[in-house]
Coordinates of N, CA and C in Angstrom, one line a residue:
X1 N -57.0 123.5 -8.5 CA -57.0 122.9 -10.1 C -58.6 122.5 -10.2
X2 N -59.9 123.0 -10.1 CA -60.3 122.7 -10.5 C -60.9 123.9 -11.1
X3 N -60.5 125.1 -11.2 CA -60.4 126.9 -11.6 C -59.8 125.9 -13.0
X4 N -58.3 125.6 -12.7 CA -57.9 125.4 -14.4 C -58.5 124.6 -15.2
X5 N -59.7 123.3 -14.5 CA -59.3 122.2 -15.1 C -60.9 122.8 -15.9
X6 N -61.8 123.8 -15.3 CA -62.8 124.4 -15.8 C -62.7 125.0 -16.8
X7 N -61.2 126.0 -17.0 CA -61.1 127.3 -17.7 C -60.4 126.3 -18.8
X8 N -59.1 125.1 -18.8 CA -59.0 124.4 -20.4 C -60.2 123.1 -20.6
X9 N -61.5 123.0 -19.5 CA -62.1 122.6 -20.7 C -62.6 123.5 -21.6
X10 N -63.6 125.0 -21.0 CA -63.9 126.0 -22.4 C -63.0 126.3 -23.4
X11 N -61.6 125.6 -23.3 CA -60.7 126.4 -24.1 C -61.2 125.0 -25.3
X12 N -60.7 123.9 -24.4 CA -61.3 122.6 -25.7 C -62.8 123.3 -26.0
X13 N -63.6 123.3 -25.8 CA -65.3 124.0 -26.2 C -64.7 125.1 -27.5
X14 N -63.7 125.8 -27.2 CA -63.4 127.0 -27.9 C -63.1 126.4 -29.5
X15 N -61.9 125.6 -28.8 CA -61.4 124.6 -30.2 C -61.9 124.0 -31.4
X16 N -62.7 123.4 -30.9 CA -64.0 122.7 -31.4 C -65.4 123.2 -31.9
X17 N -65.2 124.1 -31.4 CA -66.8 124.9 -32.0 C -65.9 126.3 -33.5
X18 N -64.8 126.2 -33.3 CA -63.9 126.7 -34.4 C -64.2 126.1 -36.1
X19 N -64.3 125.2 -35.9 CA -64.8 124.0 -36.9 C -65.8 124.5 -37.4
X20 N -66.7 125.1 -36.8 CA -68.6 125.4 -37.0 C -68.9 127.1 -36.8
X21 N -67.4 127.9 -36.5 CA -68.5 129.3 -36.3 C -67.8 129.4 -37.2
X22 N -68.1 130.5 -38.2 CA -67.8 131.9 -39.0 C -68.4 133.8 -38.6
X23 N -67.3 134.2 -39.6 CA -67.9 135.2 -38.7 C -67.0 135.6 -38.0
X24 N -67.3 137.0 -37.0 CA -66.7 137.4 -35.7 C -67.2 136.2 -34.6
X25 N -68.5 134.9 -34.8 CA -67.9 134.0 -34.0 C -66.5 133.7 -33.4
X26 N -66.0 133.0 -35.4 CA -65.1 132.3 -35.2 C -63.7 133.6 -34.5
X27 N -63.7 134.7 -34.6 CA -62.7 135.3 -33.7 C -63.1 135.3 -31.9
X28 N -64.3 135.7 -31.9 CA -64.2 135.2 -30.4 C -63.9 133.7 -30.1
X29 N -64.0 132.7 -30.8 CA -63.3 131.2 -30.6 C -61.9 131.5 -30.1
X30 N -61.4 132.1 -31.3 CA -59.6 131.8 -31.4 C -59.3 132.5 -30.3
X31 N -60.0 133.4 -30.0 CA -59.1 134.3 -28.8 C -59.7 133.9 -27.8
X32 N -60.6 132.6 -27.2 CA -60.9 131.9 -26.1 C -59.7 131.1 -26.4
X33 N -59.6 130.5 -27.1 CA -58.5 129.1 -26.9 C -57.2 129.9 -27.6
X34 N -56.6 130.8 -27.8 CA -55.6 132.1 -27.2 C -55.0 132.3 -25.7
X35 N -56.7 133.3 -25.4 CA -56.4 133.3 -24.0 C -56.5 133.0 -22.5
X36 N -57.4 131.7 -23.0 CA -57.6 130.9 -22.1 C -56.6 130.7 -21.1
X37 N -55.3 129.8 -21.7 CA -54.8 129.1 -20.8 C -53.5 130.5 -20.1
X38 N -53.3 131.4 -20.5 CA -52.7 132.1 -19.9 C -54.2 133.3 -18.4
X39 N -55.3 133.1 -18.8 CA -55.6 133.4 -17.9 C -56.2 131.9 -17.0
X40 N -55.9 131.0 -17.1 CA -56.3 129.5 -16.4 C -54.5 129.2 -15.0
X41 N -53.7 129.7 -15.7 CA -52.4 129.4 -15.1 C -52.5 130.6 -14.0
X42 N -53.1 132.0 -14.5 CA -52.8 132.5 -13.4 C -54.3 132.1 -12.3
X43 N -55.5 132.2 -12.9 CA -56.6 131.5 -11.7 C -56.2 130.4 -11.1
X44 N -54.9 130.1 -11.3 CA -54.4 128.2 -10.7 C -53.4 128.6 -9.9
X45 N -52.8 130.1 -9.9 CA -51.6 130.4 -9.1 C -51.6 131.5 -8.1
X46 N -53.3 132.0 -8.3 CA -53.7 132.7 -6.9 C -53.9 131.9 -5.5
X47 N -52.8 132.4 -4.6 CA -53.0 132.0 -3.4 C -54.3 132.8 -2.3
X48 N -55.2 131.9 -2.6 CA -56.6 131.8 -1.4 C -56.1 131.3 -0.3
X49 N -55.1 131.4 0.5 CA -54.8 131.6 1.7 C -54.4 133.1 2.8
X50 N -55.3 132.7 4.3 CA -54.6 133.9 4.7 C -53.3 134.6 5.2
X51 N -53.4 135.8 5.0 CA -51.5 135.9 5.4 C -51.5 135.6 6.2
X52 N -50.4 135.6 6.5 CA -49.4 135.0 7.6 C -49.3 133.4 8.0
X53 N -50.2 132.7 7.4 CA -50.3 131.1 8.0 C -49.2 130.5 7.2
X54 N -48.9 129.6 8.0 CA -47.5 128.5 7.4 C -48.5 127.3 7.1
X55 N -48.1 127.5 5.5 CA -48.1 125.9 5.2 C -47.0 124.6 5.4
X56 N -46.9 124.0 5.7 CA -46.5 122.7 5.3 C -46.9 121.4 5.8
X57 N -46.7 120.1 4.8 CA -46.8 118.9 5.2 C -46.7 118.5 6.8
X58 N -47.5 118.0 7.3 CA -47.7 117.6 9.2 C -46.4 116.7 9.4
X59 N -45.9 116.0 7.7 CA -45.5 114.9 8.8 C -43.2 115.2 8.9
X60 N -43.7 116.9 7.9 CA -42.4 117.4 8.4 C -42.1 117.6 9.5
X61 N -40.9 117.2 10.2 CA -40.6 117.3 11.8 C -38.9 118.4 11.7
X62 N -38.6 119.6 12.3 CA -37.2 119.9 12.6 C -36.5 118.4 12.9
X63 N -35.3 119.0 12.4 CA -34.2 118.1 13.6 C -33.3 118.6 13.4
X64 N -32.7 118.0 14.4 CA -31.3 118.8 15.1 C -30.2 118.4 14.3
X65 N -29.3 119.5 14.5 CA -27.7 118.9 13.6 C -27.5 117.8 14.1
X66 N -27.2 117.3 12.8 CA -25.7 116.1 13.7 C -24.6 116.6 14.2
X67 N -23.8 116.0 14.9 CA -22.8 116.9 15.9 C -21.9 116.0 15.0
X68 N -20.6 116.7 14.3 CA -19.9 116.0 13.9 C -18.7 115.6 14.7
X69 N -18.1 114.4 14.8 CA -17.2 114.0 15.4 C -15.8 113.8 13.7
X70 N -14.7 114.3 14.6 CA -13.3 114.8 13.9 C -12.1 113.4 14.4
X71 N -12.6 112.5 14.3 CA -11.9 111.5 15.1 C -11.2 110.7 13.8
X72 N -9.5 110.5 13.7 CA -9.0 110.0 12.8 C -8.8 108.8 13.2
X73 N -8.5 107.7 12.1 CA -7.6 106.8 12.4 C -6.6 106.1 13.0

């Protein structure tokens, strides 16, 4: 989440800098504004956990299947 926020903040800076930039600086700012969302999403989706580690919330417990009753009234 932190990496995504930093990347998107840099994108906002690039968009704002496009107002005052001229020449090739305008192209640099435009490229940053266009490509940073892709980079931010890829960085946000990188899994940094150890391989083989199982992640699940602690509140979820395995439950036994319900017994089926075939009672006909």
